Amino acid sequence: GPHLWLCLREGCLFVGCGSGKEKNDHSGDHEKERAHPLQFNLTTKRIWCYSCQQEVLPRNDPPFQLVSS
């Protein structure tokens, strides 16, 4: 099923489902509307870049942790 994706643009914090299909792909719609390309999958903890159309691999993986500033 679809996963929830968190927008990584500073101050945005949008969360939307991403089905990988055009219909009901709210994270993809968010990127198109706001030009916020980096999304964090809350289930798999993977980062996707819509600009590059590929997964972003963090240097500190594993484990990857979001650090609040």
N, CA, C and O atoms as a CHARMM CRD file, in Angstrom:
* protein
*
  276
    1    1 GLY  N      0.81200  -1.19200   0.00000 PROA 1      0.00000
    2    1 GLY  CA     0.00000   0.00000   0.00000 PROA 1      0.00000
    3    1 GLY  C      0.85300   1.25300   0.00000 PROA 1      0.00000
    4    1 GLY  O      2.08100   1.17600   0.03400 PROA 1      0.00000
    5    2 PRO  N      0.21600   2.38500  -0.03700 PROA 2      0.00000
    6    2 PRO  CA     0.95100   3.64500  -0.07200 PROA 2      0.00000
    7    2 PRO  C      1.66200   3.93100   1.24700 PROA 2      0.00000
    8    2 PRO  O      1.22000   3.50100   2.31200 PROA 2      0.00000
    9    3 HSD  N      2.74100   4.64300   1.15700 PROA 3      0.00000
   10    3 HSD  CA     3.51500   5.04800   2.32300 PROA 3      0.00000
   11    3 HSD  C      3.32300   6.54100   2.55500 PROA 3      0.00000
   12    3 HSD  O      2.92000   7.27100   1.64900 PROA 3      0.00000
   13    4 LEU  N      3.61100   6.98600   3.76500 PROA 4      0.00000
   14    4 LEU  CA     3.57100   8.41300   4.07300 PROA 4      0.00000
   15    4 LEU  C      4.96100   9.00300   3.87800 PROA 4      0.00000
   16    4 LEU  O      5.96600   8.43000   4.29800 PROA 4      0.00000
   17    5 TRP  N      4.98900  10.16300   3.23100 PROA 5      0.00000
   18    5 TRP  CA     6.23800  10.84700   2.93000 PROA 5      0.00000
   19    5 TRP  C      6.23500  12.21800   3.58100 PROA 5      0.00000
   20    5 TRP  O      5.24900  12.95100   3.49600 PROA 5      0.00000
   21    6 LEU  N      7.34900  12.56500   4.23600 PROA 6      0.00000
   22    6 LEU  CA     7.54400  13.85000   4.89100 PROA 6      0.00000
   23    6 LEU  C      8.41900  14.72500   4.00400 PROA 6      0.00000
   24    6 LEU  O      9.50000  14.31000   3.58600 PROA 6      0.00000
   25    7 CYS  N      7.95000  15.93500   3.71800 PROA 7      0.00000
   26    7 CYS  CA     8.74300  16.88800   2.94400 PROA 7      0.00000
   27    7 CYS  C      9.90300  17.36900   3.80500 PROA 7      0.00000
   28    7 CYS  O      9.71700  17.72000   4.97000 PROA 7      0.00000
   29    8 LEU  N     11.10100  17.38300   3.22600 PROA 8      0.00000
   30    8 LEU  CA    12.29300  17.78100   3.97300 PROA 8      0.00000
   31    8 LEU  C     12.67800  19.24200   3.77500 PROA 8      0.00000
   32    8 LEU  O     13.73200  19.66200   4.25400 PROA 8      0.00000
   33    9 ARG  N     11.86200  20.02300   3.08800 PROA 9      0.00000
   34    9 ARG  CA    12.14000  21.45900   2.95200 PROA 9      0.00000
   35    9 ARG  C     12.00600  22.10800   4.31800 PROA 9      0.00000
   36    9 ARG  O     11.00700  21.89700   5.00600 PROA 9      0.00000
   37   10 GLU  N     12.99000  22.88800   4.72000 PROA 10     0.00000
   38   10 GLU  CA    12.99600  23.51900   6.02400 PROA 10     0.00000
   39   10 GLU  C     11.72000  24.31700   6.25200 PROA 10     0.00000
   40   10 GLU  O     11.35500  25.17200   5.44600 PROA 10     0.00000
   41   11 GLY  N     11.04400  24.02400   7.36600 PROA 11     0.00000
   42   11 GLY  CA     9.83100  24.73200   7.73700 PROA 11     0.00000
   43   11 GLY  C      8.55700  24.23400   7.08400 PROA 11     0.00000
   44   11 GLY  O      7.48200  24.74300   7.40100 PROA 11     0.00000
   45   12 CYS  N      8.62800  23.26400   6.18900 PROA 12     0.00000
   46   12 CYS  CA     7.43100  22.80300   5.47800 PROA 12     0.00000
   47   12 CYS  C      6.66700  21.75100   6.28900 PROA 12     0.00000
   48   12 CYS  O      5.52800  21.98600   6.69300 PROA 12     0.00000
   49   13 LEU  N      7.28300  20.60600   6.52400 PROA 13     0.00000
   50   13 LEU  CA     6.70700  19.50700   7.30700 PROA 13     0.00000
   51   13 LEU  C      5.41400  18.93700   6.72900 PROA 13     0.00000
   52   13 LEU  O      4.60300  18.39100   7.47700 PROA 13     0.00000
   53   14 PHE  N      5.19900  19.05000   5.40400 PROA 14     0.00000
   54   14 PHE  CA     4.05100  18.42900   4.74800 PROA 14     0.00000
   55   14 PHE  C      4.20200  16.91100   4.79300 PROA 14     0.00000
   56   14 PHE  O      5.29100  16.38900   4.55400 PROA 14     0.00000
   57   15 VAL  N      3.13100  16.21200   5.09400 PROA 15     0.00000
   58   15 VAL  CA     3.10900  14.74900   5.05400 PROA 15     0.00000
   59   15 VAL  C      1.99200  14.33500   4.10400 PROA 15     0.00000
   60   15 VAL  O      0.84400  14.75500   4.25500 PROA 15     0.00000
   61   16 GLY  N      2.34100  13.50900   3.12800 PROA 16     0.00000
   62   16 GLY  CA     1.34400  13.02900   2.17000 PROA 16     0.00000
   63   16 GLY  C      1.65000  11.60600   1.76500 PROA 16     0.00000
   64   16 GLY  O      2.78600  11.14200   1.86700 PROA 16     0.00000
   65   17 CYS  N      0.61500  10.91800   1.30200 PROA 17     0.00000
   66   17 CYS  CA     0.82400   9.54600   0.84700 PROA 17     0.00000
   67   17 CYS  C      1.45500   9.57400  -0.54000 PROA 17     0.00000
   68   17 CYS  O      1.27000  10.51400  -1.31400 PROA 17     0.00000
   69   18 GLY  N      2.17900   8.54900  -0.81700 PROA 18     0.00000
   70   18 GLY  CA     2.80300   8.40200  -2.12300 PROA 18     0.00000
   71   18 GLY  C      2.57500   7.00300  -2.62500 PROA 18     0.00000
   72   18 GLY  O      3.10000   6.04000  -2.06600 PROA 18     0.00000
   73   19 SER  N      1.79100   6.88400  -3.68000 PROA 19     0.00000
   74   19 SER  CA     1.45000   5.56100  -4.18500 PROA 19     0.00000
   75   19 SER  C      2.35700   5.13100  -5.32700 PROA 19     0.00000
   76   19 SER  O      2.36100   3.96400  -5.71600 PROA 19     0.00000
   77   20 GLY  N      3.13400   6.08600  -5.87100 PROA 20     0.00000
   78   20 GLY  CA     3.94900   5.76000  -7.03000 PROA 20     0.00000
   79   20 GLY  C      3.15800   5.82400  -8.31600 PROA 20     0.00000
   80   20 GLY  O      3.70700   5.62300  -9.40000 PROA 20     0.00000
   81   21 LYS  N      1.87600   6.10200  -8.20600 PROA 21     0.00000
   82   21 LYS  CA     1.00900   6.23900  -9.36600 PROA 21     0.00000
   83   21 LYS  C      0.53500   7.68600  -9.41300 PROA 21     0.00000
   84   21 LYS  O      0.54500   8.38100  -8.39700 PROA 21     0.00000
   85   22 GLU  N      0.12300   8.13300 -10.58100 PROA 22     0.00000
   86   22 GLU  CA    -0.30700   9.53100 -10.71400 PROA 22     0.00000
   87   22 GLU  C     -1.51900   9.84200  -9.85300 PROA 22     0.00000
   88   22 GLU  O     -1.60000  10.92900  -9.28200 PROA 22     0.00000
   89   23 LYS  N     -2.46200   8.91800  -9.74500 PROA 23     0.00000
   90   23 LYS  CA    -3.66900   9.15000  -8.95700 PROA 23     0.00000
   91   23 LYS  C     -3.35400   8.94200  -7.47600 PROA 23     0.00000
   92   23 LYS  O     -2.75200   7.93500  -7.10400 PROA 23     0.00000
   93   24 ASN  N     -3.75600   9.88300  -6.64000 PROA 24     0.00000
   94   24 ASN  CA    -3.58000   9.82200  -5.18600 PROA 24     0.00000
   95   24 ASN  C     -2.12000   9.81600  -4.74400 PROA 24     0.00000
   96   24 ASN  O     -1.78900   9.23800  -3.70900 PROA 24     0.00000
   97   25 ASP  N     -1.25000  10.45300  -5.51700 PROA 25     0.00000
   98   25 ASP  CA     0.15300  10.58100  -5.12800 PROA 25     0.00000
   99   25 ASP  C      0.33900  11.99000  -4.56700 PROA 25     0.00000
  100   25 ASP  O      0.83500  12.88400  -5.25200 PROA 25     0.00000
  101   26 HSD  N     -0.06700  12.17100  -3.30500 PROA 26     0.00000
  102   26 HSD  CA    -0.06000  13.50400  -2.71400 PROA 26     0.00000
  103   26 HSD  C      1.34100  14.05000  -2.48000 PROA 26     0.00000
  104   26 HSD  O      1.54200  15.26200  -2.55300 PROA 26     0.00000
  105   27 SER  N      2.31100  13.19200  -2.20300 PROA 27     0.00000
  106   27 SER  CA     3.68600  13.68100  -2.04300 PROA 27     0.00000
  107   27 SER  C      4.23000  14.17600  -3.38700 PROA 27     0.00000
  108   27 SER  O      4.93800  15.18200  -3.43800 PROA 27     0.00000
  109   28 GLY  N      3.90400  13.47900  -4.45700 PROA 28     0.00000
  110   28 GLY  CA     4.30800  13.92200  -5.79600 PROA 28     0.00000
  111   28 GLY  C      3.62200  15.21900  -6.19600 PROA 28     0.00000
  112   28 GLY  O      4.23900  16.09900  -6.79500 PROA 28     0.00000
  113   29 ASP  N      2.34000  15.33100  -5.86000 PROA 29     0.00000
  114   29 ASP  CA     1.60300  16.56800  -6.13600 PROA 29     0.00000
  115   29 ASP  C      2.21100  17.73700  -5.37500 PROA 29     0.00000
  116   29 ASP  O      2.31900  18.84300  -5.90500 PROA 29     0.00000
  117   30 HSD  N      2.60900  17.48800  -4.12800 PROA 30     0.00000
  118   30 HSD  CA     3.21700  18.53000  -3.31000 PROA 30     0.00000
  119   30 HSD  C      4.50500  19.02700  -3.95800 PROA 30     0.00000
  120   30 HSD  O      4.75400  20.23200  -3.99700 PROA 30     0.00000
  121   31 GLU  N      5.31900  18.11200  -4.46300 PROA 31     0.00000
  122   31 GLU  CA     6.56800  18.50700  -5.11600 PROA 31     0.00000
  123   31 GLU  C      6.28300  19.34800  -6.35700 PROA 31     0.00000
  124   31 GLU  O      6.96500  20.34500  -6.59300 PROA 31     0.00000
  125   32 LYS  N      5.29100  18.96300  -7.14900 PROA 32     0.00000
  126   32 LYS  CA     4.95800  19.70800  -8.37200 PROA 32     0.00000
  127   32 LYS  C      4.44500  21.10600  -8.04700 PROA 32     0.00000
  128   32 LYS  O      4.77500  22.07000  -8.73900 PROA 32     0.00000
  129   33 GLU  N      3.64000  21.21500  -6.99700 PROA 33     0.00000
  130   33 GLU  CA     3.03500  22.49900  -6.63600 PROA 33     0.00000
  131   33 GLU  C      4.01400  23.43100  -5.92800 PROA 33     0.00000
  132   33 GLU  O      3.95600  24.64500  -6.12300 PROA 33     0.00000
  133   34 ARG  N      4.90900  22.88600  -5.11400 PROA 34     0.00000
  134   34 ARG  CA     5.78200  23.71000  -4.25900 PROA 34     0.00000
  135   34 ARG  C      7.25900  23.66700  -4.63900 PROA 34     0.00000
  136   34 ARG  O      8.05300  24.44600  -4.11200 PROA 34     0.00000
  137   35 ALA  N      7.63700  22.76900  -5.54300 PROA 35     0.00000
  138   35 ALA  CA     9.05200  22.57400  -5.91100 PROA 35     0.00000
  139   35 ALA  C      9.89200  22.20400  -4.68400 PROA 35     0.00000
  140   35 ALA  O     10.96700  22.76000  -4.45800 PROA 35     0.00000
  141   36 HSD  N      9.37600  21.25600  -3.90100 PROA 36     0.00000
  142   36 HSD  CA    10.08500  20.70000  -2.73900 PROA 36     0.00000
  143   36 HSD  C     10.46600  19.25900  -3.08800 PROA 36     0.00000
  144   36 HSD  O      9.67700  18.34600  -2.84600 PROA 36     0.00000
  145   37 PRO  N     11.65000  19.03800  -3.64900 PROA 37     0.00000
  146   37 PRO  CA    11.96500  17.72600  -4.21500 PROA 37     0.00000
  147   37 PRO  C     12.33900  16.61700  -3.23500 PROA 37     0.00000
  148   37 PRO  O     12.21500  15.44300  -3.58400 PROA 37     0.00000
  149   38 LEU  N     12.79200  16.94200  -2.02100 PROA 38     0.00000
  150   38 LEU  CA    13.24700  15.88400  -1.11000 PROA 38     0.00000
  151   38 LEU  C     12.13500  15.43400  -0.17500 PROA 38     0.00000
  152   38 LEU  O     11.52800  16.24300   0.52600 PROA 38     0.00000
  153   39 GLN  N     11.87800  14.12000  -0.17600 PROA 39     0.00000
  154   39 GLN  CA    10.81600  13.53000   0.64100 PROA 39     0.00000
  155   39 GLN  C     11.39900  12.35300   1.41900 PROA 39     0.00000
  156   39 GLN  O     12.20900  11.58800   0.89500 PROA 39     0.00000
  157   40 PHE  N     10.97600  12.22000   2.67200 PROA 40     0.00000
  158   40 PHE  CA    11.44300  11.16000   3.57000 PROA 40     0.00000
  159   40 PHE  C     10.30800  10.18700   3.82500 PROA 40     0.00000
  160   40 PHE  O      9.24800  10.58600   4.30700 PROA 40     0.00000
  161   41 ASN  N     10.51300   8.91100   3.50800 PROA 41     0.00000
  162   41 ASN  CA     9.50300   7.87800   3.71000 PROA 41     0.00000
  163   41 ASN  C      9.47300   7.50500   5.19200 PROA 41     0.00000
  164   41 ASN  O     10.46400   7.01500   5.73500 PROA 41     0.00000
  165   42 LEU  N      8.33700   7.73800   5.83800 PROA 42     0.00000
  166   42 LEU  CA     8.22300   7.50200   7.28000 PROA 42     0.00000
  167   42 LEU  C      8.19700   6.02300   7.65200 PROA 42     0.00000
  168   42 LEU  O      8.38300   5.68200   8.82000 PROA 42     0.00000
  169   43 THR  N      7.97200   5.14300   6.68600 PROA 43     0.00000
  170   43 THR  CA     7.96200   3.70500   6.95000 PROA 43     0.00000
  171   43 THR  C      9.33700   3.08800   6.71800 PROA 43     0.00000
  172   43 THR  O      9.87400   2.39600   7.58400 PROA 43     0.00000
  173   44 THR  N      9.89800   3.34700   5.54100 PROA 44     0.00000
  174   44 THR  CA    11.17000   2.71600   5.17300 PROA 44     0.00000
  175   44 THR  C     12.38200   3.54500   5.55400 PROA 44     0.00000
  176   44 THR  O     13.51000   3.05100   5.52000 PROA 44     0.00000
  177   45 LYS  N     12.15700   4.82100   5.92400 PROA 45     0.00000
  178   45 LYS  CA    13.22000   5.76500   6.28000 PROA 45     0.00000
  179   45 LYS  C     14.16800   6.04300   5.11900 PROA 45     0.00000
  180   45 LYS  O     15.35200   6.31300   5.32000 PROA 45     0.00000
  181   46 ARG  N     13.63500   5.97400   3.90800 PROA 46     0.00000
  182   46 ARG  CA    14.40900   6.29100   2.71400 PROA 46     0.00000
  183   46 ARG  C     14.09000   7.71000   2.26400 PROA 46     0.00000
  184   46 ARG  O     13.01200   8.23300   2.54700 PROA 46     0.00000
  185   47 ILE  N     15.02900   8.32300   1.56700 PROA 47     0.00000
  186   47 ILE  CA    14.85300   9.67500   1.04200 PROA 47     0.00000
  187   47 ILE  C     14.75500   9.58100  -0.48200 PROA 47     0.00000
  188   47 ILE  O     15.55800   8.90800  -1.12800 PROA 47     0.00000
  189   48 TRP  N     13.75800  10.26900  -1.04200 PROA 48     0.00000
  190   48 TRP  CA    13.57500  10.30000  -2.49000 PROA 48     0.00000
  191   48 TRP  C     13.73700  11.72700  -2.98100 PROA 48     0.00000
  192   48 TRP  O     13.22000  12.66100  -2.36900 PROA 48     0.00000
  193   49 CYS  N     14.45600  11.89800  -4.08900 PROA 49     0.00000
  194   49 CYS  CA    14.61200  13.20000  -4.73100 PROA 49     0.00000
  195   49 CYS  C     13.81800  13.19700  -6.02900 PROA 49     0.00000
  196   49 CYS  O     14.12800  12.45400  -6.96000 PROA 49     0.00000
  197   50 TYR  N     12.78600  14.04100  -6.08000 PROA 50     0.00000
  198   50 TYR  CA    11.97900  14.13700  -7.30000 PROA 50     0.00000
  199   50 TYR  C     12.75400  14.78700  -8.43200 PROA 50     0.00000
  200   50 TYR  O     12.51100  14.46700  -9.59500 PROA 50     0.00000
  201   51 SER  N     13.68000  15.68900  -8.13100 PROA 51     0.00000
  202   51 SER  CA    14.48200  16.33200  -9.17700 PROA 51     0.00000
  203   51 SER  C     15.37500  15.32400  -9.88600 PROA 51     0.00000
  204   51 SER  O     15.49600  15.33900 -11.11100 PROA 51     0.00000
  205   52 CYS  N     15.99900  14.44400  -9.10200 PROA 52     0.00000
  206   52 CYS  CA    16.90700  13.43300  -9.65200 PROA 52     0.00000
  207   52 CYS  C     16.18400  12.16100 -10.09000 PROA 52     0.00000
  208   52 CYS  O     16.72000  11.36600 -10.86100 PROA 52     0.00000
  209   53 GLN  N     14.95600  11.97900  -9.58700 PROA 53     0.00000
  210   53 GLN  CA    14.18600  10.75600  -9.81300 PROA 53     0.00000
  211   53 GLN  C     14.93900   9.51900  -9.32400 PROA 53     0.00000
  212   53 GLN  O     14.97900   8.48700  -9.99300 PROA 53     0.00000
  213   54 GLN  N     15.53800   9.65600  -8.12700 PROA 54     0.00000
  214   54 GLN  CA    16.22900   8.51100  -7.53500 PROA 54     0.00000
  215   54 GLN  C     16.33400   8.66800  -6.02900 PROA 54     0.00000
  216   54 GLN  O     16.12200   9.75000  -5.48100 PROA 54     0.00000
  217   55 GLU  N     16.66400   7.57400  -5.37800 PROA 55     0.00000
  218   55 GLU  CA    16.84100   7.56400  -3.93300 PROA 55     0.00000
  219   55 GLU  C     18.13900   8.27300  -3.55300 PROA 55     0.00000
  220   55 GLU  O     19.14800   8.15700  -4.24800 PROA 55     0.00000
  221   56 VAL  N     18.10000   9.00400  -2.44700 PROA 56     0.00000
  222   56 VAL  CA    19.27800   9.67400  -1.90500 PROA 56     0.00000
  223   56 VAL  C     19.80800   8.80200  -0.77400 PROA 56     0.00000
  224   56 VAL  O     19.06300   8.43400   0.13400 PROA 56     0.00000
  225   57 LEU  N     21.08200   8.47700  -0.83200 PROA 57     0.00000
  226   57 LEU  CA    21.68600   7.62800   0.18400 PROA 57     0.00000
  227   57 LEU  C     22.50000   8.48600   1.14200 PROA 57     0.00000
  228   57 LEU  O     23.53100   9.03800   0.75900 PROA 57     0.00000
  229   58 PRO  N     22.04100   8.60200   2.39200 PROA 58     0.00000
  230   58 PRO  CA    22.78700   9.41300   3.36400 PROA 58     0.00000
  231   58 PRO  C     24.11000   8.74400   3.72800 PROA 58     0.00000
  232   58 PRO  O     24.21700   7.51800   3.72400 PROA 58     0.00000
  233   59 ARG  N     25.10300   9.55100   4.04000 PROA 59     0.00000
  234   59 ARG  CA    26.43800   9.03000   4.37300 PROA 59     0.00000
  235   59 ARG  C     26.46400   8.27300   5.69500 PROA 59     0.00000
  236   59 ARG  O     27.32200   7.41500   5.90100 PROA 59     0.00000
  237   60 ASN  N     25.53400   8.58300   6.58900 PROA 60     0.00000
  238   60 ASN  CA    25.53900   7.92300   7.89300 PROA 60     0.00000
  239   60 ASN  C     24.53600   6.77200   7.94400 PROA 60     0.00000
  240   60 ASN  O     23.91300   6.53400   8.97900 PROA 60     0.00000
  241   61 ASP  N     24.38200   6.06800   6.84400 PROA 61     0.00000
  242   61 ASP  CA    23.43000   4.97000   6.77100 PROA 61     0.00000
  243   61 ASP  C     24.18900   3.65900   6.84900 PROA 61     0.00000
  244   61 ASP  O     25.17800   3.53700   6.12700 PROA 61     0.00000
  245   62 PRO  N     23.83300   2.67900   7.64000 PROA 62     0.00000
  246   62 PRO  CA    22.83300   2.74500   8.71100 PROA 62     0.00000
  247   62 PRO  C     23.45000   3.18200  10.03300 PROA 62     0.00000
  248   62 PRO  O     24.67700   3.15800  10.13200 PROA 62     0.00000
  249   63 PRO  N     22.72600   3.56300  11.01600 PROA 63     0.00000
  250   63 PRO  CA    21.32100   3.94300  10.91900 PROA 63     0.00000
  251   63 PRO  C     21.20300   5.42000  10.57500 PROA 63     0.00000
  252   63 PRO  O     22.05000   6.22200  10.96700 PROA 63     0.00000
  253   64 PHE  N     20.17500   5.77200   9.85700 PROA 64     0.00000
  254   64 PHE  CA    19.91900   7.16900   9.50600 PROA 64     0.00000
  255   64 PHE  C     18.94700   7.74800  10.51900 PROA 64     0.00000
  256   64 PHE  O     17.91000   7.15100  10.80600 PROA 64     0.00000
  257   65 GLN  N     19.28000   8.90100  11.05300 PROA 65     0.00000
  258   65 GLN  CA    18.39500   9.55300  12.02100 PROA 65     0.00000
  259   65 GLN  C     18.26100  11.01800  11.66300 PROA 65     0.00000
  260   65 GLN  O     19.25000  11.67500  11.33900 PROA 65     0.00000
  261   66 LEU  N     17.03000  11.54000  11.72100 PROA 66     0.00000
  262   66 LEU  CA    16.82100  12.95900  11.54200 PROA 66     0.00000
  263   66 LEU  C     17.24900  13.65900  12.81700 PROA 66     0.00000
  264   66 LEU  O     16.88200  13.23500  13.91300 PROA 66     0.00000
  265   67 VAL  N     18.01100  14.71400  12.68700 PROA 67     0.00000
  266   67 VAL  CA    18.48400  15.46200  13.85200 PROA 67     0.00000
  267   67 VAL  C     17.81000  16.81300  13.83800 PROA 67     0.00000
  268   67 VAL  O     17.92300  17.56000  12.86700 PROA 67     0.00000
  269   68 SER  N     17.10200  17.13200  14.92200 PROA 68     0.00000
  270   68 SER  CA    16.44600  18.43100  15.00500 PROA 68     0.00000
  271   68 SER  C     17.46700  19.49800  15.37500 PROA 68     0.00000
  272   68 SER  O     18.40300  19.25600  16.13800 PROA 68     0.00000
  273   69 SER  N     17.26300  20.67500  14.81800 PROA 69     0.00000
  274   69 SER  CA    18.22400  21.75700  15.08800 PROA 69     0.00000
  275   69 SER  C     17.70900  22.71000  16.14000 PROA 69     0.00000
  276   69 SER  O     18.39100  23.67500  16.48500 PROA 69     0.00000
